[in-house]
Amino acid sequence: MLPAIAEPHRFGRRDLTLSIAIVGAGPAGYYTAEATQKQWGNDVRIDIIDRLPTPYGLIRAGVAPDHQSIKAVTKRYEGTNLAPGTRLVGNVMLGRDVSVEELLGLYDAVVLSVGAPHDKPIGIPGDDLPGVIGSAAFVGWYNGHPDHAGLNVDLSHHGAAIIGNGNVAIDCARVLAKTVDELSTTDIADHALKTLAESSVRDVHIIGRRGPHQASFTTKEAGELGHLVRAHPVVRPSDFPPEAEDAALDPGQRKMVTHLRGFAGLPRGDKPVTINFEFFRRPVAVEGHGKAERLIVETTRLENGQAVGTGELHAIPCGLVIACIGYRTAEIPGVNWSDKLGRFPTDDAGRIAPALYASGWARRGPSGTIGTNRPDGFSVVAAMVEDGIAASGKAGPAGLDALLATRGVKASDFAGWQKIEAAEVAAARAGAPREKLVDVTKMLQIAL
Ligand code: NAP
């Protein structure tokens, strides 16, 4: 049950308190809520609506389980959610349980902070073969996201190819390469830990269509691969431009490239797993009999900064291909959407239509760090102020409750999430922070 809001207001009655609906309880949603609270203090009611009973979006289901320190930011979001007048409305899906049009009728403004949960398609022959998956699915699987917990991840082959030169590619490679001991004290989902414990993967290939200077790894993430217990990073020195050219890079990028160059001199020792950086290779096909058996890549060269194929093909033996090449926002009925952008077209501040805004990845696409969402939240609130968003007598949270009740939709709240969290902490493996529930029905049994 959702807690009653202190001030008197009823469905259909004029309520002269500003009400804002934020759809998506991830970092973008929480920073937008924080900025909304800072702007209007006690004079605003905020509903943070999420289709899951669990908040925190990518912090819970995207950030790698062995990067727990990044997840500490949820304490800040908890504080935002526990502030008076702010609710979590979980288990309510936009487009299924309530429409954007209805939200706009109930709230003075609506912000879509729904992220970008769908994988950008690779678009090469064979990309529909079993064994080819996107990073949203693979990352969701090891992080216990209910949508992906049931994914069949076959690690019986020696080779795994990871397409893309961003931090998600590094996360996926690291999870495949770490030992069970390294992972068991994290909140990696138990099903994933068990599958990884039986893994035959020994050669991980990270495929970049451009070179080391164009890679979008960050320094820490690249450097970590040089310190894994059982895996050894391998680079081809011939893929690097002369060292003097590193001077033209920005300092962060230069450090990252220095880490990559350093991998060439690392002794392999007896580490059984290799992480092979395959720069200047673009994927052209996945081949195999009824399942992925090899990725065909074409050597590339740079022309005006872009990768151009040379016609030279190589086969990389692999039973698993993970595309870490970016994400797309989900389409929402009634909201203008651009297939080209893979998200809602907005202006720079996040305006979609009158009283309808977007923040986070739903506004700018899948880029930046968790912290990038904070200025995003503030800029969307500044746009609301500029647009004159003010209390207009709409029914607000009570109106949503009444509407959901007519539809038999049972929303969960923040107290429900806290019960789920307590159950997860209680079920944790020794040394791990929690064992995530992956089944929404079970979550709701605890939360409601
Ligand atoms: P990303 O950094 O944008 O990297 C995407 C990669 O995919 C690029 O190397 C891109 O190559 C490549 N690519 C795109 N389309 C391709 C295609 N058709 N064929 C081959 N390669 C293709 O995205 P990401 O790794 O998904 O990360 C998303 C955001 O989350 C980033 O801002 C990232 O830094 C952040 N993140 C941060 C952390 C962390 O801080 N620890 C962890 C995970 C994610 P081109 O450059 O040639 O286009």
Short mmCIF file of C-alpha atoms and ligand atoms in Angstrom, two decimals:
data_model
loop_
_atom_site.label_atom_id
_atom_site.label_comp_id
_atom_site.label_asym_id
_atom_site.label_seq_id
_atom_site.Cartn_x
_atom_site.Cartn_y
_atom_site.Cartn_z
CA MET A 1 0.00 0.00 0.00
CA LEU A 2 1.18 3.51 -0.71
CA PRO A 3 1.39 5.80 2.32
CA ALA A 4 -1.24 8.49 2.46
CA ILE A 5 0.07 11.96 1.74
CA ALA A 6 -0.37 14.22 4.78
CA GLU A 7 -2.20 17.12 3.11
CA PRO A 8 -5.89 16.65 2.31
CA HIS A 9 -6.58 16.11 -1.37
CA ARG A 10 -8.85 13.79 -3.27
CA PHE A 11 -9.22 12.51 -6.77
CA GLY A 12 -11.02 15.17 -8.80
CA ARG A 13 -10.74 17.86 -6.11
CA ARG A 14 -8.68 20.94 -6.76
CA ASP A 15 -5.31 20.61 -5.07
CA LEU A 16 -3.15 23.69 -5.09
CA THR A 17 0.10 21.93 -4.33
CA LEU A 18 2.46 21.42 -7.24
CA SER A 19 2.73 17.78 -8.26
CA ILE A 20 5.44 16.24 -10.40
CA ALA A 21 5.58 12.67 -11.71
CA ILE A 22 9.04 11.29 -12.44
CA VAL A 23 8.96 8.04 -14.36
CA GLY A 24 11.98 5.86 -13.63
CA ALA A 25 13.59 5.30 -10.23
CA GLY A 26 17.16 5.23 -11.48
CA PRO A 27 19.91 7.81 -11.01
CA ALA A 28 18.29 10.24 -13.49
CA GLY A 29 14.95 9.99 -11.69
CA TYR A 30 16.48 10.51 -8.23
CA TYR A 31 18.62 13.47 -9.27
CA THR A 32 15.55 15.02 -10.92
CA ALA A 33 13.63 14.48 -7.68
CA GLU A 34 16.49 16.01 -5.68
CA ALA A 35 16.53 19.09 -7.93
CA THR A 36 12.72 19.33 -7.69
CA GLN A 37 12.91 19.25 -3.88
CA LYS A 38 15.65 21.89 -3.89
CA GLN A 39 13.53 24.13 -6.14
CA TRP A 40 10.15 23.84 -4.44
CA GLY A 41 10.93 22.55 -0.94
CA ASN A 42 7.76 21.48 0.87
CA ASP A 43 5.55 22.98 -1.82
CA VAL A 44 5.76 20.03 -4.15
CA ARG A 45 4.61 16.43 -4.16
CA ILE A 46 6.75 14.06 -6.14
CA ASP A 47 5.84 10.57 -7.30
CA ILE A 48 8.75 8.50 -8.56
CA ILE A 49 7.07 5.81 -10.63
CA ASP A 50 8.86 2.59 -11.59
CA ARG A 51 7.70 -0.61 -13.22
CA LEU A 52 9.69 -2.64 -10.67
CA PRO A 53 9.13 -2.70 -6.90
CA THR A 54 12.88 -2.06 -6.53
CA PRO A 55 14.40 1.40 -7.04
CA TYR A 56 17.84 2.56 -8.25
CA GLY A 57 17.75 1.40 -11.89
CA LEU A 58 21.25 0.99 -13.28
CA ILE A 59 22.88 1.25 -9.86
CA ARG A 60 21.19 -2.02 -9.01
CA ALA A 61 21.08 -3.66 -12.43
CA GLY A 62 23.82 -1.99 -14.48
CA VAL A 63 26.84 -1.08 -12.35
CA ALA A 64 29.12 -4.10 -12.17
CA PRO A 65 28.76 -6.16 -8.98
CA ASP A 66 32.50 -5.87 -8.25
CA HIS A 67 32.21 -2.07 -8.23
CA GLN A 68 30.28 -1.86 -4.96
CA SER A 69 31.70 1.51 -3.98
CA ILE A 70 29.81 3.15 -6.90
CA LYS A 71 26.58 1.73 -5.44
CA ALA A 72 27.01 3.69 -2.20
CA VAL A 73 25.23 6.58 -3.93
CA THR A 74 21.93 4.79 -3.23
CA LYS A 75 22.14 6.20 0.32
CA ARG A 76 21.71 9.65 -1.20
CA TYR A 77 18.74 8.48 -3.28
CA GLU A 78 17.21 6.90 -0.18
CA GLY A 79 17.42 10.30 1.54
CA THR A 80 15.68 11.89 -1.45
CA ASN A 81 12.92 9.30 -1.37
CA LEU A 82 12.37 9.61 2.38
CA ALA A 83 11.90 13.39 2.23
CA PRO A 84 8.33 14.51 3.00
CA GLY A 85 6.01 14.63 0.00
CA THR A 86 8.08 12.22 -2.11
CA ARG A 87 6.89 8.68 -2.81
CA LEU A 88 8.15 5.66 -4.69
CA VAL A 89 5.30 4.21 -6.74
CA GLY A 90 6.65 0.81 -7.70
CA ASN A 91 5.15 -1.95 -9.84
CA VAL A 92 3.47 0.62 -12.07
CA MET A 93 4.40 0.59 -15.73
CA LEU A 94 3.93 3.55 -18.00
CA GLY A 95 2.06 2.43 -21.11
CA ARG A 96 0.62 -0.63 -19.36
CA ASP A 97 -0.93 0.59 -16.10
CA VAL A 98 -1.16 4.29 -16.85
CA SER A 99 -0.63 6.39 -19.97
CA VAL A 100 1.46 9.52 -20.42
CA GLU A 101 -1.73 11.38 -21.28
CA GLU A 102 -3.26 10.31 -17.95
CA LEU A 103 -0.16 11.36 -16.03
CA LEU A 104 -0.23 14.75 -17.74
CA GLY A 105 -3.86 15.05 -16.63
CA LEU A 106 -2.95 14.24 -13.03
CA TYR A 107 0.36 16.07 -12.51
CA ASP A 108 1.60 19.57 -13.28
CA ALA A 109 4.64 18.12 -15.03
CA VAL A 110 5.91 14.68 -16.01
CA VAL A 111 9.59 13.78 -16.44
CA LEU A 112 10.58 10.61 -18.28
CA SER A 113 13.75 9.32 -16.63
CA VAL A 114 13.28 5.88 -18.09
CA GLY A 115 16.86 5.25 -19.20
CA ALA A 116 17.81 3.23 -22.25
CA PRO A 117 17.15 -0.41 -21.43
CA HIS A 118 17.25 -1.93 -24.92
CA ASP A 119 20.33 -3.07 -26.80
CA LYS A 120 21.23 -1.32 -30.01
CA PRO A 121 21.12 -4.09 -32.64
CA ILE A 122 24.43 -5.15 -34.23
CA GLY A 123 22.78 -5.56 -37.62
CA ILE A 124 25.10 -8.19 -39.13
CA PRO A 125 24.26 -11.60 -40.62
CA GLY A 126 23.99 -14.25 -37.91
CA ASP A 127 23.29 -11.81 -35.08
CA ASP A 128 20.11 -13.75 -34.30
CA LEU A 129 21.97 -17.01 -33.62
CA PRO A 130 21.80 -18.45 -30.09
CA GLY A 131 24.90 -17.27 -28.24
CA VAL A 132 24.65 -13.70 -29.53
CA ILE A 133 23.36 -11.35 -26.86
CA GLY A 134 23.39 -7.68 -26.06
CA SER A 135 25.02 -6.15 -23.02
CA ALA A 136 21.67 -5.04 -21.56
CA ALA A 137 20.73 -8.72 -21.39
CA PHE A 138 24.14 -10.00 -20.22
CA VAL A 139 24.65 -7.28 -17.61
CA GLY A 140 21.01 -7.65 -16.50
CA TRP A 141 21.61 -11.40 -16.16
CA TYR A 142 24.63 -11.19 -13.89
CA ASN A 143 23.02 -8.37 -11.94
CA GLY A 144 19.75 -10.26 -11.37
CA HIS A 145 17.41 -7.97 -13.30
CA PRO A 146 14.00 -9.73 -13.46
CA ASP A 147 13.84 -9.27 -17.26
CA HIS A 148 17.10 -11.14 -17.81
CA ALA A 149 17.52 -13.51 -14.86
CA GLY A 150 16.31 -16.40 -17.03
CA LEU A 151 18.76 -15.74 -19.89
CA ASN A 152 20.54 -18.87 -21.07
CA VAL A 153 24.24 -17.92 -21.05
CA ASP A 154 26.30 -20.70 -22.58
CA LEU A 155 29.88 -20.57 -21.35
CA SER A 156 30.85 -24.03 -22.61
CA HIS A 157 33.05 -22.62 -25.43
CA HIS A 158 36.66 -21.44 -24.98
CA GLY A 159 36.13 -18.17 -26.83
CA ALA A 160 33.93 -15.15 -26.06
CA ALA A 161 33.80 -12.04 -28.24
CA ILE A 162 32.78 -8.72 -26.79
CA ILE A 163 31.99 -6.05 -29.36
CA GLY A 164 32.61 -2.42 -28.40
CA ASN A 165 35.36 -0.36 -26.80
CA GLY A 166 33.45 1.26 -23.94
CA ASN A 167 33.29 0.61 -20.20
CA VAL A 168 30.43 -1.84 -20.58
CA ALA A 169 32.69 -4.04 -22.72
CA ILE A 170 35.31 -3.92 -19.96
CA ASP A 171 32.71 -4.78 -17.30
CA CYS A 172 31.59 -7.82 -19.29
CA ALA A 173 35.16 -8.97 -19.92
CA ARG A 174 36.08 -8.58 -16.26
CA VAL A 175 33.06 -10.55 -15.05
CA LEU A 176 33.89 -13.36 -17.50
CA ALA A 177 37.54 -13.30 -16.39
CA LYS A 178 37.30 -13.06 -12.62
CA THR A 179 37.48 -16.03 -10.28
CA VAL A 180 34.48 -17.20 -8.31
CA ASP A 181 36.30 -16.12 -5.14
CA GLU A 182 36.66 -12.58 -6.51
CA LEU A 183 32.97 -12.44 -7.39
CA SER A 184 31.35 -14.30 -4.51
CA THR A 185 31.70 -11.37 -2.10
CA THR A 186 29.84 -9.08 -4.52
CA ASP A 187 26.09 -8.93 -5.15
CA ILE A 188 26.38 -10.84 -8.43
CA ALA A 189 23.25 -12.96 -8.84
CA ASP A 190 23.65 -16.49 -7.58
CA HIS A 191 22.52 -18.02 -10.91
CA ALA A 192 25.30 -16.10 -12.68
CA LEU A 193 27.95 -17.06 -10.13
CA LYS A 194 27.03 -20.74 -10.52
CA THR A 195 27.21 -20.52 -14.34
CA LEU A 196 30.53 -18.63 -14.20
CA ALA A 197 31.94 -21.23 -11.80
CA GLU A 198 31.50 -23.83 -14.57
CA SER A 199 32.76 -21.55 -17.35
CA SER A 200 35.09 -22.91 -20.04
CA VAL A 201 35.81 -19.44 -21.40
CA ARG A 202 39.57 -18.89 -21.65
CA ASP A 203 39.96 -16.41 -24.51
CA VAL A 204 38.00 -13.20 -24.20
CA HIS A 205 38.25 -10.86 -27.22
CA ILE A 206 37.32 -7.18 -26.96
CA ILE A 207 36.59 -5.96 -30.48
CA GLY A 208 37.04 -2.28 -31.33
CA ARG A 209 36.24 -1.00 -34.79
CA ARG A 210 38.72 1.85 -34.23
CA GLY A 211 42.04 2.13 -32.38
CA PRO A 212 43.31 2.62 -28.83
CA HIS A 213 43.18 6.42 -29.18
CA GLN A 214 39.48 6.23 -30.06
CA ALA A 215 38.49 3.78 -27.30
CA SER A 216 36.02 5.16 -24.76
CA PHE A 217 37.32 3.14 -21.80
CA THR A 218 38.07 5.21 -18.72
CA THR A 219 41.46 4.99 -17.02
CA LYS A 220 40.44 3.06 -13.92
CA GLU A 221 38.39 0.52 -15.87
CA ALA A 222 41.17 -0.13 -18.41
CA GLY A 223 43.85 -0.29 -15.69
CA GLU A 224 41.90 -2.86 -13.66
CA LEU A 225 42.40 -5.46 -16.37
CA GLY A 226 46.11 -5.48 -15.57
CA HIS A 227 45.45 -6.72 -12.03
CA LEU A 228 43.16 -9.71 -12.40
CA VAL A 229 43.98 -12.90 -10.51
CA ARG A 230 43.58 -15.37 -13.38
CA ALA A 231 43.43 -13.22 -16.53
CA HIS A 232 46.08 -11.54 -18.60
CA PRO A 233 45.41 -8.62 -20.99
CA VAL A 234 46.96 -8.88 -24.45
CA VAL A 235 47.46 -6.02 -26.92
CA ARG A 236 49.13 -5.90 -30.35
CA PRO A 237 51.81 -3.16 -30.16
CA SER A 238 51.35 -2.60 -33.91
CA ASP A 239 47.81 -1.30 -33.22
CA PHE A 240 49.22 1.72 -31.39
CA PRO A 241 50.30 4.94 -33.08
CA PRO A 242 53.79 6.25 -32.24
CA GLU A 243 53.92 7.13 -28.52
CA ALA A 244 54.56 10.80 -29.30
CA GLU A 245 51.01 11.04 -30.64
CA ASP A 246 49.60 10.36 -27.15
CA ALA A 247 50.54 13.94 -26.26
CA ALA A 248 47.59 15.20 -28.33
CA LEU A 249 45.11 13.24 -26.18
CA ASP A 250 43.33 14.77 -23.20
CA PRO A 251 44.95 13.76 -19.89
CA GLY A 252 42.36 11.10 -18.99
CA GLN A 253 42.50 9.47 -22.39
CA ARG A 254 46.30 9.60 -22.34
CA LYS A 255 46.42 7.73 -19.01
CA MET A 256 44.00 5.14 -20.35
CA VAL A 257 46.15 4.59 -23.45
CA THR A 258 49.25 4.38 -21.24
CA HIS A 259 47.59 1.52 -19.35
CA LEU A 260 46.81 -0.23 -22.63
CA ARG A 261 50.38 0.22 -23.90
CA GLY A 262 51.65 -1.17 -20.58
CA PHE A 263 49.76 -4.42 -21.13
CA ALA A 264 52.26 -5.31 -23.87
CA GLY A 265 55.02 -5.66 -21.25
CA LEU A 266 53.09 -7.59 -18.60
CA PRO A 267 54.37 -11.10 -17.89
CA ARG A 268 51.57 -13.62 -18.47
CA GLY A 269 52.74 -16.00 -15.76
CA ASP A 270 50.45 -19.00 -15.48
CA LYS A 271 47.20 -17.08 -15.81
CA PRO A 272 44.79 -19.31 -17.74
CA VAL A 273 42.55 -16.59 -19.25
CA THR A 274 43.51 -14.00 -21.86
CA ILE A 275 41.68 -10.76 -22.57
CA ASN A 276 42.67 -9.88 -26.12
CA PHE A 277 42.21 -6.32 -27.35
CA GLU A 278 41.33 -6.61 -31.02
CA PHE A 279 41.58 -3.03 -32.23
CA PHE A 280 40.83 -2.06 -35.83
CA ARG A 281 38.39 -4.91 -36.31
CA ARG A 282 34.76 -4.43 -37.25
CA PRO A 283 32.25 -7.25 -36.88
CA VAL A 284 30.78 -8.41 -40.19
CA ALA A 285 29.03 -11.72 -39.41
CA VAL A 286 28.41 -14.36 -36.80
CA GLU A 287 28.66 -17.89 -38.14
CA GLY A 288 27.86 -21.33 -36.79
CA HIS A 289 25.57 -24.33 -37.13
CA GLY A 290 22.46 -23.43 -35.20
CA LYS A 291 24.48 -21.34 -32.72
CA ALA A 292 27.35 -18.89 -32.63
CA GLU A 293 30.68 -20.58 -33.31
CA ARG A 294 32.79 -17.71 -34.66
CA LEU A 295 32.68 -13.99 -35.18
CA ILE A 296 33.95 -12.78 -38.54
CA VAL A 297 35.70 -9.45 -38.30
CA GLU A 298 37.19 -7.21 -40.98
CA THR A 299 40.41 -5.27 -40.44
CA THR A 300 39.79 -1.54 -40.56
CA ARG A 301 41.82 1.61 -40.96
CA LEU A 302 40.91 5.12 -39.95
CA GLU A 303 39.70 7.63 -42.50
CA ASN A 304 38.79 11.03 -41.06
CA GLY A 305 38.46 9.37 -37.68
CA GLN A 306 36.02 6.74 -38.97
CA ALA A 307 36.59 3.00 -39.35
CA VAL A 308 36.77 1.87 -42.97
CA GLY A 309 36.93 -1.82 -43.89
CA THR A 310 40.00 -3.09 -45.75
CA GLY A 311 38.46 -6.32 -47.01
CA GLU A 312 40.80 -8.46 -44.86
CA LEU A 313 38.71 -10.94 -42.85
CA HIS A 314 39.54 -12.95 -39.72
CA ALA A 315 37.52 -15.52 -37.79
CA ILE A 316 37.44 -15.37 -34.01
CA PRO A 317 36.29 -18.69 -32.55
CA CYS A 318 33.64 -18.02 -29.91
CA GLY A 319 30.40 -19.47 -28.59
CA LEU A 320 29.32 -16.23 -26.99
CA VAL A 321 29.12 -12.82 -28.63
CA ILE A 322 28.18 -9.90 -26.41
CA ALA A 323 27.40 -6.64 -28.19
CA CYS A 324 28.32 -3.70 -25.96
CA ILE A 325 27.64 -1.06 -28.57
CA GLY A 326 25.09 1.17 -26.91
CA TYR A 327 21.46 1.25 -25.88
CA ARG A 328 18.09 2.62 -26.88
CA THR A 329 15.24 4.08 -24.87
CA ALA A 330 11.96 2.15 -24.91
CA GLU A 331 9.20 3.68 -26.99
CA ILE A 332 6.25 4.95 -24.96
CA PRO A 333 2.83 5.18 -26.59
CA GLY A 334 1.81 8.80 -27.05
CA VAL A 335 5.37 10.17 -26.86
CA ASN A 336 7.24 11.29 -29.95
CA TRP A 337 10.19 8.93 -30.50
CA SER A 338 13.06 8.98 -32.97
CA ASP A 339 14.22 5.67 -34.36
CA LYS A 340 17.39 7.39 -35.58
CA LEU A 341 18.22 8.73 -32.11
CA GLY A 342 16.91 5.69 -30.27
CA ARG A 343 15.16 8.01 -27.79
CA PHE A 344 12.72 10.89 -27.47
CA PRO A 345 13.70 14.00 -29.39
CA THR A 346 14.11 16.81 -26.84
CA ASP A 347 15.73 20.20 -26.64
CA ASP A 348 18.96 20.55 -24.65
CA ALA A 349 17.13 20.99 -21.37
CA GLY A 350 14.94 17.91 -21.90
CA ARG A 351 11.65 19.39 -23.15
CA ILE A 352 9.57 16.90 -25.15
CA ALA A 353 6.15 18.60 -25.21
CA PRO A 354 4.27 21.04 -22.94
CA ALA A 355 4.74 19.83 -19.31
CA LEU A 356 6.53 16.69 -20.56
CA TYR A 357 10.29 16.38 -20.10
CA ALA A 358 13.09 13.80 -20.18
CA SER A 359 16.26 13.48 -18.13
CA GLY A 360 19.26 11.15 -18.06
CA TRP A 361 19.84 8.64 -20.82
CA ALA A 362 16.24 9.19 -22.03
CA ARG A 363 17.34 12.74 -22.88
CA ARG A 364 20.95 12.47 -23.97
CA GLY A 365 21.44 8.82 -24.88
CA PRO A 366 23.67 6.28 -23.10
CA SER A 367 26.66 8.40 -22.17
CA GLY A 368 28.50 9.76 -19.16
CA THR A 369 28.81 8.47 -15.63
CA ILE A 370 26.22 8.14 -12.86
CA GLY A 371 27.13 11.67 -11.73
CA THR A 372 26.34 13.12 -15.17
CA ASN A 373 22.68 12.62 -14.29
CA ARG A 374 22.86 15.22 -11.51
CA PRO A 375 23.27 18.30 -13.74
CA ASP A 376 20.68 16.73 -16.01
CA GLY A 377 18.14 16.72 -13.18
CA PHE A 378 18.91 20.32 -12.35
CA SER A 379 18.67 21.46 -15.96
CA VAL A 380 15.26 19.84 -16.45
CA VAL A 381 13.96 21.55 -13.29
CA ALA A 382 15.36 24.88 -14.53
CA ALA A 383 13.39 24.31 -17.75
CA MET A 384 10.22 23.67 -15.75
CA VAL A 385 10.72 26.93 -13.87
CA GLU A 386 11.37 28.77 -17.12
CA ASP A 387 8.21 27.23 -18.61
CA GLY A 388 6.14 28.47 -15.66
CA ILE A 389 5.26 25.02 -14.34
CA ALA A 390 3.12 25.73 -11.26
CA ALA A 391 0.33 24.19 -9.21
CA SER A 392 -2.75 24.17 -11.39
CA GLY A 393 -5.19 22.21 -9.26
CA LYS A 394 -4.51 18.79 -10.73
CA ALA A 395 -5.32 15.72 -8.63
CA GLY A 396 -1.66 14.66 -8.20
CA PRO A 397 -0.66 11.54 -6.22
CA ALA A 398 -4.16 10.95 -4.84
CA GLY A 399 -5.46 11.00 -8.40
CA LEU A 400 -2.94 8.36 -9.43
CA ASP A 401 -3.92 6.18 -6.46
CA ALA A 402 -7.58 6.44 -7.40
CA LEU A 403 -6.87 5.65 -11.05
CA LEU A 404 -4.71 2.62 -10.19
CA ALA A 405 -7.38 1.38 -7.77
CA THR A 406 -9.98 1.40 -10.56
CA ARG A 407 -7.60 -0.81 -12.58
CA GLY A 408 -6.75 -3.17 -9.76
CA VAL A 409 -3.07 -2.20 -9.98
CA LYS A 410 -1.29 -2.71 -6.67
CA ALA A 411 1.54 -0.23 -6.36
CA SER A 412 4.41 -0.86 -3.96
CA ASP A 413 6.12 1.89 -1.97
CA PHE A 414 9.50 2.71 -0.44
CA ALA A 415 8.67 0.86 2.79
CA GLY A 416 7.95 -2.17 0.60
CA TRP A 417 11.36 -1.78 -1.03
CA GLN A 418 12.97 -1.61 2.41
CA LYS A 419 11.34 -4.95 3.26
CA ILE A 420 12.68 -6.44 0.01
CA GLU A 421 16.11 -5.07 0.81
CA ALA A 422 16.04 -6.58 4.31
CA ALA A 423 15.10 -9.96 2.83
CA GLU A 424 17.94 -9.69 0.29
CA VAL A 425 20.50 -8.78 2.93
CA ALA A 426 19.33 -11.70 5.09
CA ALA A 427 19.75 -14.11 2.15
CA ALA A 428 23.27 -12.94 1.18
CA ARG A 429 26.17 -15.38 0.67
CA ALA A 430 28.93 -15.09 3.26
CA GLY A 431 30.79 -11.82 2.64
CA ALA A 432 28.29 -10.57 0.02
CA PRO A 433 26.11 -7.49 0.57
CA ARG A 434 22.85 -9.08 -0.60
CA GLU A 435 21.33 -11.80 -2.72
CA LYS A 436 18.97 -10.05 -5.09
CA LEU A 437 15.45 -11.30 -5.59
CA VAL A 438 14.94 -11.78 -9.30
CA ASP A 439 11.25 -12.60 -9.34
CA VAL A 440 8.76 -9.71 -9.23
CA THR A 441 5.98 -11.88 -7.79
CA LYS A 442 8.21 -12.81 -4.84
CA MET A 443 9.22 -9.19 -4.42
CA LEU A 444 5.56 -8.16 -4.26
CA GLN A 445 4.75 -10.88 -1.73
CA ILE A 446 7.30 -9.23 0.54
CA ALA A 447 6.57 -5.61 -0.35
CA LEU A 448 2.76 -5.43 -0.28
P1 NAP B 1 30.23 3.63 -25.18
O1 NAP B 1 31.24 4.12 -24.22
O2 NAP B 1 29.50 4.60 -26.01
O3 NAP B 1 30.93 2.53 -26.11
C1 NAP B 1 30.25 1.94 -27.18
C2 NAP B 1 31.26 1.28 -28.07
O4 NAP B 1 30.54 0.54 -29.06
C3 NAP B 1 32.19 2.23 -28.82
O5 NAP B 1 33.50 1.72 -28.78
C4 NAP B 1 31.64 2.21 -30.24
O6 NAP B 1 32.62 2.42 -31.22
C5 NAP B 1 31.16 0.79 -30.32
N1 NAP B 1 30.17 0.57 -31.36
C6 NAP B 1 29.00 1.20 -31.55
N2 NAP B 1 28.34 0.68 -32.60
C7 NAP B 1 29.13 -0.29 -33.10
C8 NAP B 1 29.01 -1.20 -34.16
N3 NAP B 1 27.93 -1.21 -34.95
N4 NAP B 1 30.02 -2.08 -34.38
C9 NAP B 1 31.10 -2.10 -33.59
N5 NAP B 1 31.28 -1.27 -32.55
C10 NAP B 1 30.29 -0.38 -32.31
O7 NAP B 1 29.06 2.81 -24.45
P2 NAP B 1 29.00 1.74 -23.27
O8 NAP B 1 30.25 1.00 -23.09
O9 NAP B 1 27.75 1.01 -23.55
O10 NAP B 1 28.79 2.66 -21.99
C11 NAP B 1 27.65 3.51 -21.88
C12 NAP B 1 27.97 4.62 -20.90
O11 NAP B 1 28.02 4.07 -19.57
C13 NAP B 1 29.32 5.25 -21.15
O12 NAP B 1 29.25 6.62 -20.89
C14 NAP B 1 30.21 4.56 -20.14
O13 NAP B 1 31.36 5.28 -19.78
C15 NAP B 1 29.25 4.40 -18.97
N6 NAP B 1 29.73 3.32 -18.09
C16 NAP B 1 30.57 3.68 -17.10
C17 NAP B 1 31.07 2.71 -16.27
C18 NAP B 1 32.01 3.10 -15.19
O14 NAP B 1 32.22 4.30 -14.99
N7 NAP B 1 32.61 2.16 -14.50
C19 NAP B 1 30.74 1.36 -16.46
C20 NAP B 1 29.88 1.03 -17.51
C21 NAP B 1 29.37 2.04 -18.34
P3 NAP B 1 32.88 3.86 -31.86
O15 NAP B 1 33.57 4.66 -30.79
O16 NAP B 1 33.71 3.59 -33.03
O17 NAP B 1 31.52 4.41 -32.19
#
